[in-house]
Every structure is written in structure tokens, then in C-alpha cells.
Tab-separated table of N, CA and C in Angstrom:
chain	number	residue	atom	x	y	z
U	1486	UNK	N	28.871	-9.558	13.876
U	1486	UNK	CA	28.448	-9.130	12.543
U	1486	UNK	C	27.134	-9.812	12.158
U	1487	UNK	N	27.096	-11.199	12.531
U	1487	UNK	CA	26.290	-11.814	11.969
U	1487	UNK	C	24.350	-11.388	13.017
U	1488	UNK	N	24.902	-11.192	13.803
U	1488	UNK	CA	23.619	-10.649	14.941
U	1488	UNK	C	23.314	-9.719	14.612
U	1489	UNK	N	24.257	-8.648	13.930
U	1489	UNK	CA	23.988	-7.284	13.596
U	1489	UNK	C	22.768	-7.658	12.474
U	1490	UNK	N	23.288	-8.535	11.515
U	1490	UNK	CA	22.447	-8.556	10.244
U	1490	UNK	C	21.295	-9.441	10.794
U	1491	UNK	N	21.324	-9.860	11.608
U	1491	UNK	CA	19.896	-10.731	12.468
U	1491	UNK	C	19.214	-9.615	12.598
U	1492	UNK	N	19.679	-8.788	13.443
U	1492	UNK	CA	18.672	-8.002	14.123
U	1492	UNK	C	18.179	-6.904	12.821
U	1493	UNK	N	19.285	-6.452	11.891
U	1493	UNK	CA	18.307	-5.379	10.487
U	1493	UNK	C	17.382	-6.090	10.124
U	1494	UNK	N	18.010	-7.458	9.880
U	1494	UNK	CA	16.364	-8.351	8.894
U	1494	UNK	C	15.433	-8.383	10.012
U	1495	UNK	N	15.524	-8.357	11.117
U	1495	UNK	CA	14.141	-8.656	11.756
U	1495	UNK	C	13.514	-7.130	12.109
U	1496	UNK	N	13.988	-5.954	12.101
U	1496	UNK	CA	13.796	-4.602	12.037
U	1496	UNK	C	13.123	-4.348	10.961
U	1497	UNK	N	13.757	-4.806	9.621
U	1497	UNK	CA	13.062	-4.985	8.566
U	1497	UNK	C	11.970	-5.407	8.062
U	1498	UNK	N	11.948	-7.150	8.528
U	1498	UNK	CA	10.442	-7.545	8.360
U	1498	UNK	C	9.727	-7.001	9.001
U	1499	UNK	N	9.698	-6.742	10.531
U	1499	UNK	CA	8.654	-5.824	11.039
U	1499	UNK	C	8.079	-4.730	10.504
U	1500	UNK	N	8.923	-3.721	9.970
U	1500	UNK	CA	8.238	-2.446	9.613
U	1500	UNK	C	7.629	-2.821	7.665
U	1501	UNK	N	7.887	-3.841	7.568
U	1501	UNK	CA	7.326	-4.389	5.990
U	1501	UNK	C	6.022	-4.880	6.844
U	1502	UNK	N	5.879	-5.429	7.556
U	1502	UNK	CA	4.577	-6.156	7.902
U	1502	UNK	C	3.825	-5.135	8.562
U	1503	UNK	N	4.558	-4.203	9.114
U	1503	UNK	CA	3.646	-2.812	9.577
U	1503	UNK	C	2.596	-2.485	8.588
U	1504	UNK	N	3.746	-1.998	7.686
U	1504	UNK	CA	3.533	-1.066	6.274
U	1504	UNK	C	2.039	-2.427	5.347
U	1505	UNK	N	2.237	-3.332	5.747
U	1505	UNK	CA	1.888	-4.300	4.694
U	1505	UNK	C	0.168	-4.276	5.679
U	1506	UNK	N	0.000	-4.868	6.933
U	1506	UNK	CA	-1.006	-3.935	7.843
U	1506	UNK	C	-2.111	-3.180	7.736
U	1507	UNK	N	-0.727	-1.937	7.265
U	1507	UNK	CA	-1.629	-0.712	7.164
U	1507	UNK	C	-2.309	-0.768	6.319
U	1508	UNK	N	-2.080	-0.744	5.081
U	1508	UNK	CA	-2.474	-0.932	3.892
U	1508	UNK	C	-3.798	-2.402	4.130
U	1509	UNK	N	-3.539	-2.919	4.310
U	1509	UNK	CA	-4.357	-4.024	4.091
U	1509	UNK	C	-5.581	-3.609	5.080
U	1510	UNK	N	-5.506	-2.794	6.415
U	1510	UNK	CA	-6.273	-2.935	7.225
U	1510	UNK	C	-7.091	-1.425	7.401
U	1511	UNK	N	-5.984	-0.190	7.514
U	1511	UNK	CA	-6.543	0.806	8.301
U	1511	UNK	C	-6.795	1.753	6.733
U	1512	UNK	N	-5.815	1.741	6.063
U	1512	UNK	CA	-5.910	2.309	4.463
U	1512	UNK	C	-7.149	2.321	3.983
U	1513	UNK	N	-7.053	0.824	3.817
U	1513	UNK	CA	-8.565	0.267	3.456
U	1513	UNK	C	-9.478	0.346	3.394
U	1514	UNK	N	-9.991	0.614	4.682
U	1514	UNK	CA	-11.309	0.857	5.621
U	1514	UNK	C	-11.378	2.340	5.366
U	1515	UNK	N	-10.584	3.245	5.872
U	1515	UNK	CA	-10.292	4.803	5.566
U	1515	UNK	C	-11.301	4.939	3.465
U	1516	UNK	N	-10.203	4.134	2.579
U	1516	UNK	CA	-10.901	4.222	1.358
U	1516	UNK	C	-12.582	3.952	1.093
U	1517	UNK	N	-12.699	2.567	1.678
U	1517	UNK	CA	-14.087	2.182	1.563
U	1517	UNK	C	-14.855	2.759	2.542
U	1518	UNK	N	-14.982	3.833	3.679
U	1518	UNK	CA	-15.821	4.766	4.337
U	1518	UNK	C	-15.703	6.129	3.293
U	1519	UNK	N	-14.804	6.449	2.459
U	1519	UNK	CA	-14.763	7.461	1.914
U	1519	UNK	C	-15.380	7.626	0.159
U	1520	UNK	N	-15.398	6.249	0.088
U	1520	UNK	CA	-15.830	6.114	-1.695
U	1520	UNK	C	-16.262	5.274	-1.685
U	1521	UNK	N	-17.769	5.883	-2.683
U	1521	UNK	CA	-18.813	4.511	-2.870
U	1521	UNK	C	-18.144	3.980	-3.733
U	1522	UNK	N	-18.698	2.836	-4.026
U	1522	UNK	CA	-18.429	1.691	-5.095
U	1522	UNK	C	-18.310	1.634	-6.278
U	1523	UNK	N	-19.550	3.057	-6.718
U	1523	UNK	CA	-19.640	3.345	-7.973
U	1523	UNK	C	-18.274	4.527	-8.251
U	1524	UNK	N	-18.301	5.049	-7.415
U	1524	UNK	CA	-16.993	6.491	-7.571
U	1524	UNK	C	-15.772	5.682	-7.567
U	1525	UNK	N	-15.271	4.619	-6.861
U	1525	UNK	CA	-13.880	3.732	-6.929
U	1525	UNK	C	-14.219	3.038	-8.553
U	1526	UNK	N	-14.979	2.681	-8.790
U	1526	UNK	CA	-15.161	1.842	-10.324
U	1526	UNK	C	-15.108	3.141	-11.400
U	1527	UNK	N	-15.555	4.172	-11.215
U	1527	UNK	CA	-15.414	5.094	-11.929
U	1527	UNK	C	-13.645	5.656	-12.295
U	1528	UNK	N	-13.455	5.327	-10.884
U	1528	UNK	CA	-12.033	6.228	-10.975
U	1528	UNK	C	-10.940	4.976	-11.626
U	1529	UNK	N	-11.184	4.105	-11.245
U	1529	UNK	CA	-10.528	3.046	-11.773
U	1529	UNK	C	-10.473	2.542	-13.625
U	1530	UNK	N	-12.128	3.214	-13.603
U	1530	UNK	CA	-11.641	3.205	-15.194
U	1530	UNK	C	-11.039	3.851	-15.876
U	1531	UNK	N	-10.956	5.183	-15.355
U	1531	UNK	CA	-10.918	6.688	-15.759
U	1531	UNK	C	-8.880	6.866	-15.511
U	1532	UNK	N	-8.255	6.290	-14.633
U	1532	UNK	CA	-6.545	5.786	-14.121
U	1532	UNK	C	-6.368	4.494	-15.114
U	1533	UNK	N	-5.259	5.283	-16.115
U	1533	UNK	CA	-3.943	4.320	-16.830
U	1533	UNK	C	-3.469	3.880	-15.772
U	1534	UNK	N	-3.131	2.216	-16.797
U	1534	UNK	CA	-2.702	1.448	-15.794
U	1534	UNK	C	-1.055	1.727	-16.372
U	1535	UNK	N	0.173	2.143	-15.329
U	1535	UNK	CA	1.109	2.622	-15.449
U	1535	UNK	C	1.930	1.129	-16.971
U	1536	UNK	N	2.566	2.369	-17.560
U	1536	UNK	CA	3.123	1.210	-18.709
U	1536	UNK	C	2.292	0.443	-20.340
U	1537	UNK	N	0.514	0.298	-19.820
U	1537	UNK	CA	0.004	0.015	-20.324
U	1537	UNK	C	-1.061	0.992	-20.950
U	1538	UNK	N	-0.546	1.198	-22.361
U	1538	UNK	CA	-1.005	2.233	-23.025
U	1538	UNK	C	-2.690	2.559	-22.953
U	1539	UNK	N	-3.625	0.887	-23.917
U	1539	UNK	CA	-4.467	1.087	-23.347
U	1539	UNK	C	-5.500	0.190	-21.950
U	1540	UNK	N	-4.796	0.511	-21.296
U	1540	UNK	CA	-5.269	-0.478	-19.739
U	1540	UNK	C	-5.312	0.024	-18.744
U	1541	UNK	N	-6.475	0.247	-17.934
U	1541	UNK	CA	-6.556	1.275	-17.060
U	1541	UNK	C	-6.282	0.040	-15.604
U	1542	UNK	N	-6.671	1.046	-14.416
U	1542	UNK	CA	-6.377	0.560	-13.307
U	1542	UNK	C	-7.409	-0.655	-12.974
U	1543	UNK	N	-9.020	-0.931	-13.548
U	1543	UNK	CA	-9.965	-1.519	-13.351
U	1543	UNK	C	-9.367	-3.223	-14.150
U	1544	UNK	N	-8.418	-2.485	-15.822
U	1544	UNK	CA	-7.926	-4.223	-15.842
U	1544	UNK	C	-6.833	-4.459	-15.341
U	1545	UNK	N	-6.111	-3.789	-14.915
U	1545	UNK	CA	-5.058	-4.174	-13.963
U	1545	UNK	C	-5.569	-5.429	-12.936
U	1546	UNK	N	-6.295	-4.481	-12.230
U	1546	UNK	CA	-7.074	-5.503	-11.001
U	1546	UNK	C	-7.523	-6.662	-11.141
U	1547	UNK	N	-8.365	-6.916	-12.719
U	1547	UNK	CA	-9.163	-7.947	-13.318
U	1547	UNK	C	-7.385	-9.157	-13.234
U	1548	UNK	N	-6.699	-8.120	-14.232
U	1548	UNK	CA	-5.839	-9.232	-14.285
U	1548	UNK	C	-4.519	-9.873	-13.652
U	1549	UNK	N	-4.593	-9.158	-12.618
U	1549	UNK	CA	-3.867	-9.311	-11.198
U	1549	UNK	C	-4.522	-10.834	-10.600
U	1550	UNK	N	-5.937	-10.412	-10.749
U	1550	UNK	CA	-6.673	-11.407	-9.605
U	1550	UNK	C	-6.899	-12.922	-10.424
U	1551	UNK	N	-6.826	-12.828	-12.353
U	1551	UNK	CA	-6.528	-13.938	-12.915
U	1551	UNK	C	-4.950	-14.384	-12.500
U	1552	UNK	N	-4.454	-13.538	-12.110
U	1552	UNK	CA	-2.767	-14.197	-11.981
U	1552	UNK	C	-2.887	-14.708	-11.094
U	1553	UNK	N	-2.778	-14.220	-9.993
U	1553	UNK	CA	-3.174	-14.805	-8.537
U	1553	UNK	C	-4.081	-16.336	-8.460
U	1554	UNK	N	-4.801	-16.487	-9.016
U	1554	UNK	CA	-5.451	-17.457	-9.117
U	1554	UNK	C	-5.171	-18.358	-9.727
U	1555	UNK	N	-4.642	-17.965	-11.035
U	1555	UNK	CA	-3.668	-19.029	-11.672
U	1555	UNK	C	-2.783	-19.860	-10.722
U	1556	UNK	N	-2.001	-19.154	-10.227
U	1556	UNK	CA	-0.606	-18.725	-9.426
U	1556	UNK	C	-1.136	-20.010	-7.752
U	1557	UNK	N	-1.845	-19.790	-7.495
U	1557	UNK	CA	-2.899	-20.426	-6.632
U	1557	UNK	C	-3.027	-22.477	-7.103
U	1558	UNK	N	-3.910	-22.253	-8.201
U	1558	UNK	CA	-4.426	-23.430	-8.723
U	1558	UNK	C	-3.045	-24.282	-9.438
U	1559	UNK	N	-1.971	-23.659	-10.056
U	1559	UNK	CA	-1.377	-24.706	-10.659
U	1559	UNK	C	-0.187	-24.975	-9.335
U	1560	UNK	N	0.006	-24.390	-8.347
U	1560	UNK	CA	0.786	-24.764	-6.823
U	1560	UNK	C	-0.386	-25.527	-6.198
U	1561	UNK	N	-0.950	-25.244	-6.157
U	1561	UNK	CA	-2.301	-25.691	-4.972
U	1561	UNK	C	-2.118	-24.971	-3.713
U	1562	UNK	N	-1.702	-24.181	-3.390
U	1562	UNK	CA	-1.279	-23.220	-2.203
U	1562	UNK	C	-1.039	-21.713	-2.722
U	1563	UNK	N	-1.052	-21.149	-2.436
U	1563	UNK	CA	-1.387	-19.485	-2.579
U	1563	UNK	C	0.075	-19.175	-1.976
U	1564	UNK	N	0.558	-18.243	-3.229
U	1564	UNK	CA	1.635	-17.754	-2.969
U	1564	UNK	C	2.151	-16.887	-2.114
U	1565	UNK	N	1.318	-15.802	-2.043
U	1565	UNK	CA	0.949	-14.916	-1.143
U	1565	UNK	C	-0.241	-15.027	0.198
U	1566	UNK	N	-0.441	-14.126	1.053
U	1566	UNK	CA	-1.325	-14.888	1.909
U	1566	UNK	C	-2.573	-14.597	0.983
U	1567	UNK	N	-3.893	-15.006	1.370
U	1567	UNK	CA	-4.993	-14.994	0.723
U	1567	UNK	C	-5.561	-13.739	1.314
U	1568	UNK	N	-6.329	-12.787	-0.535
U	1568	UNK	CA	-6.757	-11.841	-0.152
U	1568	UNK	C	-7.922	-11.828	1.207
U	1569	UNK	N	-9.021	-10.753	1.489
U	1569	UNK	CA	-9.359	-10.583	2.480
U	1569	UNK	C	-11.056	-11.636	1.802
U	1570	UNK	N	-11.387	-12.001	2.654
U	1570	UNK	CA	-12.787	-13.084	2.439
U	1570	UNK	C	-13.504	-11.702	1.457
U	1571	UNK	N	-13.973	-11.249	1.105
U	1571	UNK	CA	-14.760	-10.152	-0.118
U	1571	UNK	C	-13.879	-9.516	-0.633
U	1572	UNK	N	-12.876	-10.003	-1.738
U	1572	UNK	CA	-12.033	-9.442	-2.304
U	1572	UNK	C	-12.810	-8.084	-2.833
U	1573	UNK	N	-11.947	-7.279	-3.445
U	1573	UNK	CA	-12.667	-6.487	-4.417
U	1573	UNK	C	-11.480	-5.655	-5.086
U	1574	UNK	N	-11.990	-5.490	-6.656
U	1574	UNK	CA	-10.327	-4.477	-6.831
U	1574	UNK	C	-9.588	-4.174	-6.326
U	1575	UNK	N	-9.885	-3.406	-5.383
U	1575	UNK	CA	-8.951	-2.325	-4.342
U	1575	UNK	C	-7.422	-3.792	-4.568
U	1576	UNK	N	-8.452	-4.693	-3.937
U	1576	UNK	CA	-7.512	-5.476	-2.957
U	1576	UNK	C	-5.781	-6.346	-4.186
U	1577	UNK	N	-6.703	-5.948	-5.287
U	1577	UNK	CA	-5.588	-6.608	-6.434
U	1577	UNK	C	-4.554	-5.265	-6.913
U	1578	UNK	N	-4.566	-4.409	-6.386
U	1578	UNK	CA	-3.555	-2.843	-6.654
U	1578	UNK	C	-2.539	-2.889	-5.782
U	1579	UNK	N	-1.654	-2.333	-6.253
U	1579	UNK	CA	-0.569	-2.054	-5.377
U	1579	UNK	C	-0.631	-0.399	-4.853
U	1580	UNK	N	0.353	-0.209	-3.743
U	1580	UNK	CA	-0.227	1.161	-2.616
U	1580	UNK	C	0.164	1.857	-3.786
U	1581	UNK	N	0.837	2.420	-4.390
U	1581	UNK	CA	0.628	3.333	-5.508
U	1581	UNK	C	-0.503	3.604	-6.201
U	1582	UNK	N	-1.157	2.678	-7.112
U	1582	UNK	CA	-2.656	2.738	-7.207
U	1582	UNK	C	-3.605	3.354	-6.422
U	1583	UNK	N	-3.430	2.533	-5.157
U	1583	UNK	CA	-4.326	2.665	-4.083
U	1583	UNK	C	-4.618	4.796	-3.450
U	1584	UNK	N	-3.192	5.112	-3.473
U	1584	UNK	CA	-2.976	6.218	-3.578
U	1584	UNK	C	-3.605	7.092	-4.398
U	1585	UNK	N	-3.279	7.048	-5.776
U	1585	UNK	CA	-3.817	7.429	-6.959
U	1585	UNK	C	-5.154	7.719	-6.804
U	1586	UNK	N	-6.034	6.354	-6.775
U	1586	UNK	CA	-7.525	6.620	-6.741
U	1586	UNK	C	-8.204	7.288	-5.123
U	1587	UNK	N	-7.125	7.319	-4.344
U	1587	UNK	CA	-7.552	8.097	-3.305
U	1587	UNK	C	-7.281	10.035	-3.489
U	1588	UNK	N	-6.285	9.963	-4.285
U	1588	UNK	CA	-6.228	11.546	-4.493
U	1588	UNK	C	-7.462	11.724	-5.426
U	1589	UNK	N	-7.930	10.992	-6.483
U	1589	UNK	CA	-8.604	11.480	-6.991
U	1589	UNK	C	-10.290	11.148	-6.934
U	1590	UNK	N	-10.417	10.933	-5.741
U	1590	UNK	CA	-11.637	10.842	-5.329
U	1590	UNK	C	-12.282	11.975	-4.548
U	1591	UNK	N	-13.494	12.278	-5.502
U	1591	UNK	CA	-14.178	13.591	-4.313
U	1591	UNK	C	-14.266	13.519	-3.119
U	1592	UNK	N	-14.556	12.437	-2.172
U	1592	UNK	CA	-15.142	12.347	-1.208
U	1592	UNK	C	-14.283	12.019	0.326
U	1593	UNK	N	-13.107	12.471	-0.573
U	1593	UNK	CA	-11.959	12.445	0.653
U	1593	UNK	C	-11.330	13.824	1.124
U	1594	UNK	N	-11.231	13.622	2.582
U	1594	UNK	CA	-10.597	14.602	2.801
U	1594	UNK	C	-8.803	14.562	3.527
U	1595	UNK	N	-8.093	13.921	2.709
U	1595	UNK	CA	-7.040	13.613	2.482
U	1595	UNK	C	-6.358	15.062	2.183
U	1596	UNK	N	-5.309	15.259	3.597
U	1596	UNK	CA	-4.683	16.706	3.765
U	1596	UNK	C	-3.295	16.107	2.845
U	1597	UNK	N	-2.588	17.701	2.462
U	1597	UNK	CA	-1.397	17.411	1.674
U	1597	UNK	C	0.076	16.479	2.392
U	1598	UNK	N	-0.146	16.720	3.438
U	1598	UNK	CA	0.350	16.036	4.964
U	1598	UNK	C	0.219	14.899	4.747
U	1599	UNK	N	-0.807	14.231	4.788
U	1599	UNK	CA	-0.813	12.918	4.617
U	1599	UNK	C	-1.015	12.411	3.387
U	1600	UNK	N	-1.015	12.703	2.303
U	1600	UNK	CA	-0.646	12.574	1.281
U	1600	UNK	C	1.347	12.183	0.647
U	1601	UNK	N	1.380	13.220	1.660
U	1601	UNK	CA	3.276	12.674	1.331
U	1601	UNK	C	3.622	11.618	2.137
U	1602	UNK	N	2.902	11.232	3.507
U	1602	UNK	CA	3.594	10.421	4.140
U	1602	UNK	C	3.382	9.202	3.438
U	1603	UNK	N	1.893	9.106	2.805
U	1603	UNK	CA	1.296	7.972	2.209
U	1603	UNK	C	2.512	7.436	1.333
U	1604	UNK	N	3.023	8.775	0.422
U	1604	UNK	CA	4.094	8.175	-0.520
U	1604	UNK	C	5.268	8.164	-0.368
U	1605	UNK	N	5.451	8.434	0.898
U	1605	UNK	CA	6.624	8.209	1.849
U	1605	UNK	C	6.836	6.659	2.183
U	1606	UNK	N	5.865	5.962	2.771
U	1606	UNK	CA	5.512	4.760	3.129
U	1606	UNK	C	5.495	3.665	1.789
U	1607	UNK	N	4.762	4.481	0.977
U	1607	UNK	CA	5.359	3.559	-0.108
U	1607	UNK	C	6.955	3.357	-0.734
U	1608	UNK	N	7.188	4.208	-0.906
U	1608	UNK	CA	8.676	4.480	-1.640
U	1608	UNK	C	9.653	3.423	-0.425
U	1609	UNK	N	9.298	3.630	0.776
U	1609	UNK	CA	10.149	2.926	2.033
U	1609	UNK	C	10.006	1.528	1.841
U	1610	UNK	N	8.467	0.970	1.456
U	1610	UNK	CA	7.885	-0.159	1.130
U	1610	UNK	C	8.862	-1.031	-0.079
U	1611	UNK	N	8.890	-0.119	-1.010
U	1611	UNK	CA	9.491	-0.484	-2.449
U	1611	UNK	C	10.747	-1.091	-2.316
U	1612	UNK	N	11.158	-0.058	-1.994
U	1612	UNK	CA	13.069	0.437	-1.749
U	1612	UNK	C	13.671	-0.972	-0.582
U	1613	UNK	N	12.637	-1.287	0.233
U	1613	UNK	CA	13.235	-1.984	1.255
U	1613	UNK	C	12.745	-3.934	1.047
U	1614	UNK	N	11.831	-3.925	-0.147
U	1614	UNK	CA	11.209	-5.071	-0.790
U	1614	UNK	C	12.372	-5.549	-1.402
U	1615	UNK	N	13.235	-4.433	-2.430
U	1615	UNK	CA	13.931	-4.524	-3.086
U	1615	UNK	C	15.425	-4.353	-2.431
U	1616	UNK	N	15.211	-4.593	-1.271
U	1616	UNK	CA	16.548	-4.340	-0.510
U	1616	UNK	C	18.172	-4.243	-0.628
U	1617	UNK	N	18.560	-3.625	-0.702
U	1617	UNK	CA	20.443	-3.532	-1.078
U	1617	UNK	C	20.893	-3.587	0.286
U	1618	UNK	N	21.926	-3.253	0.763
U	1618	UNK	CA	22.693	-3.018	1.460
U	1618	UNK	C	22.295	-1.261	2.199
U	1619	UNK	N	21.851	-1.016	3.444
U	1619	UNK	CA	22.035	-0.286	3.314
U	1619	UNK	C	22.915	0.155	5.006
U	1620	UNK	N	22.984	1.348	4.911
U	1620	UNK	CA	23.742	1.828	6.468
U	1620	UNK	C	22.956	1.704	7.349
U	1621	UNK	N	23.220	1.515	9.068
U	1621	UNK	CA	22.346	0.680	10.068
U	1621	UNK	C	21.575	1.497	10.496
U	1622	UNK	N	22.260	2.779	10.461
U	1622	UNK	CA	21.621	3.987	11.201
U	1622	UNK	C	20.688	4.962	9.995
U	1623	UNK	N	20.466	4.250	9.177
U	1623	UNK	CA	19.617	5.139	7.999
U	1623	UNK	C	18.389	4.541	8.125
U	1624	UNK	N	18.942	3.146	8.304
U	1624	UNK	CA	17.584	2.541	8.049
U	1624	UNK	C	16.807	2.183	9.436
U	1625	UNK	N	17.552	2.556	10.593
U	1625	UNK	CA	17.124	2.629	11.724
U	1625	UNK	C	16.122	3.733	11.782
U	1626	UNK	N	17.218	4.824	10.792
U	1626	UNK	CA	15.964	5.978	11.355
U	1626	UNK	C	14.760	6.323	10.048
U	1627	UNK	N	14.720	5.785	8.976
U	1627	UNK	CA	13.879	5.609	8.035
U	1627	UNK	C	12.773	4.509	8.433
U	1628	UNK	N	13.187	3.191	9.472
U	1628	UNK	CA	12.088	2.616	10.201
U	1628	UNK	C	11.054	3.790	10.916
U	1629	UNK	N	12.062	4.437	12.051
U	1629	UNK	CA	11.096	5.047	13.080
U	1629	UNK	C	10.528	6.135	12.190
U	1630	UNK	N	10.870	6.732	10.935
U	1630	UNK	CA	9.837	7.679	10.357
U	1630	UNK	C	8.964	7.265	10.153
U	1631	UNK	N	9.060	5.821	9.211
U	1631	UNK	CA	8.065	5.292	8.375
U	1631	UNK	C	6.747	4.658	9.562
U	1632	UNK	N	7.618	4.318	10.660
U	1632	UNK	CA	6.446	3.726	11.557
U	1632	UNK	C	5.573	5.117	12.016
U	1633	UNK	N	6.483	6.435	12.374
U	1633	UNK	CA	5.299	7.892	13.089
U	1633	UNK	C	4.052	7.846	11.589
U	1634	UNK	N	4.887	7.983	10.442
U	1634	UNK	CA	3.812	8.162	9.289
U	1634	UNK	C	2.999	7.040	9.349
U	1635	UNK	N	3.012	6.007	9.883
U	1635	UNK	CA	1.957	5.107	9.852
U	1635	UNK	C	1.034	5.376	10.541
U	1636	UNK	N	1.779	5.878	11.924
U	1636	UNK	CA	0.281	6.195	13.204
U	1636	UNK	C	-0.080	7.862	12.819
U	1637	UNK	N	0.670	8.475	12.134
U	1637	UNK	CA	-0.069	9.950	11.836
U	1637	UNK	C	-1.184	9.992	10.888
U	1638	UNK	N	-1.065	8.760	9.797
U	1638	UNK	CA	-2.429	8.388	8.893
U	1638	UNK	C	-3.594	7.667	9.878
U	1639	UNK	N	-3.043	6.822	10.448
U	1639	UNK	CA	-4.213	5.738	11.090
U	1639	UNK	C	-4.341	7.152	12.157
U	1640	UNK	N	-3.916	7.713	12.843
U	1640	UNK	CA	-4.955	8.945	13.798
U	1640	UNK	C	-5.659	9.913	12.559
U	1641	UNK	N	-4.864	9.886	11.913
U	1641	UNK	CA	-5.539	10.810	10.518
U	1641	UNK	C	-7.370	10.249	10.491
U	1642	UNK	N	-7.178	9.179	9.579
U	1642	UNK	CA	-8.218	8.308	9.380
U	1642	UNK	C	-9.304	8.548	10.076
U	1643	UNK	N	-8.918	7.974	11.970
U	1643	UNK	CA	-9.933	7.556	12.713
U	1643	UNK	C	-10.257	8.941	12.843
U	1644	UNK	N	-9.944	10.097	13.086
U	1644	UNK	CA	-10.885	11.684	13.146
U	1644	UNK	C	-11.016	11.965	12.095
U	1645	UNK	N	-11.116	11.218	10.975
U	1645	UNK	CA	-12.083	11.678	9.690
U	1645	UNK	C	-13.111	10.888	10.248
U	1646	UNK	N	-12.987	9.802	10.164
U	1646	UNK	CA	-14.349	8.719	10.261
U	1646	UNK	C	-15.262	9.236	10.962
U	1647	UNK	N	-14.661	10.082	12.469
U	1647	UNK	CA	-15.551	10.857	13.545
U	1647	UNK	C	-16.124	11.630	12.888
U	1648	UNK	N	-15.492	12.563	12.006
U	1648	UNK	CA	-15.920	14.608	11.648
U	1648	UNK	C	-17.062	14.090	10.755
């Protein structure tokens, strides 16, 4: 029993650190080849920040990255790992956000296809952060989806970057 639950949590962290990866690495890069600086700051002002009546996605970020830093200075160690050496908004959003300002950016060509897997990957992300109990074989096979939707965006990506 107890190996069984060895081996979900380590099934688990893996496809969280996949998912966590992607986002941090191939997402990323995909966004910032696809939207200038000024069109992500635009869109960011222009996206409610969910909950916050008037607060868009641009102070979200602002005040994500005061938390974090707080969060940082009164531990003296960083709670989380440390963002990427040139932070920048993007990097203080969560993949929902991140999503958001990617649908609504002109300059992507983001198919409806990968659009669901995107929020496929998130919802898997969420759900499994927040982990319950779940059956071995669900989440066995909700891993191997969530991992094809990972490599169907990152091949996605790299033949945009080409076209």
C-alpha cells in the first residue's frame, strides 16, 4: 500500500514539474516570440484581475512580485524557486492569466486545439496542487494526457516559431 502511494506521489511530482517546465520554459518563449512588449502591457491593462473589481492583470503582477519579495526578505530565502534572471510580468501570473493574454493577443497564431489543451494542463495543474485522493488509474491516465498535451503545444510552438 504504502509503495503504491510512493510511487502516485512521485508520478505526481513529475508531471507537476513537467507542467511547471512548460510553462516556465517553452510557454514562455512561444509568448515572448509572439508579443511585443508594448501589446503584452497593453493587454495586461486592458484583463480584470479575476475577483478584483478594479485591478487588472498589470497590478496583479506589480503586486505578486511585492509579495514575493516581501515573502523573500523577511525569511531570507525565497519561498519558491527564484523567478527567471529578467523577471517581467508574465513571470508574476499564474497559467490562467498567462492563457488569457495569449488568447487575446493579435499576434498569435494559437489553434482552438491548443487552446483547450493549454486549459487542460492547467485545470490538471490546479486539481492535482490541490490534491485529494484520487483513483490510480485516473490519474495514471490524466498524467499520460496531460504529458501528450504538453509535447502537442511544445511541437505546436516550435513550427510556429519556423512558419
Amino acid at each position: 500500500q504504502t509503495s503504491n502511494q510512493e510511487q502516485d506521489q512521485t508520478l505526481l511530482q513529475d508531471v507537476l514539474l513537467k507542467t511547471h517546465e512548460f510553462e516556465r520554459d517553452d510557454f514562455r518563449t512561444y509568448a515572448f516570440s509572439k508579443i511585443t512588449k508594448n501589446e503584452m502591457t497593453n493587454i495586461m491593462k486592458e484583463i480584470k484581475w479575476y475577483l478584483h473589481k478594479d485591478k487588472t492583470l498589470k497590478d496583479k503582477a506589480r503586486e505578486m512580485q511585492a509579495k514575493e519579495e516581501n515573502d523573500t526578505t523577511a525569511s531570507g530565502t525565497a519561498v519558491t524557486e527564484p523567478p527567471p534572471l529578467d523577471p517581467t510580468d508574465w513571470d508574476y501570473l499564474d497559467l490562467n492569466d498567462k492563457i488569457m493574454i495569449l488568447e487575446k493577443a493579435s499576434t498569435t497564431d494559437i489553434t482552438k486545439t491548443i487552446r483547450s489543451y493549454l486549459h487542460a494542463i492547467r485545470v490538471y495543474r490546479n486539481a492535482m496542487v490541490h490534491a485529494k485522493r484520487y483513483k490510480k488509474q485516473d490519474l495514471e491516465q490524466w498524467t499520460k494526457l496531460i504529458i501528450l498535451y504538453i509535447k502537442e503545444c511544445v511541437d505546436f510552438f516550435e513550427k510556429s516559431k519556423n512558419a
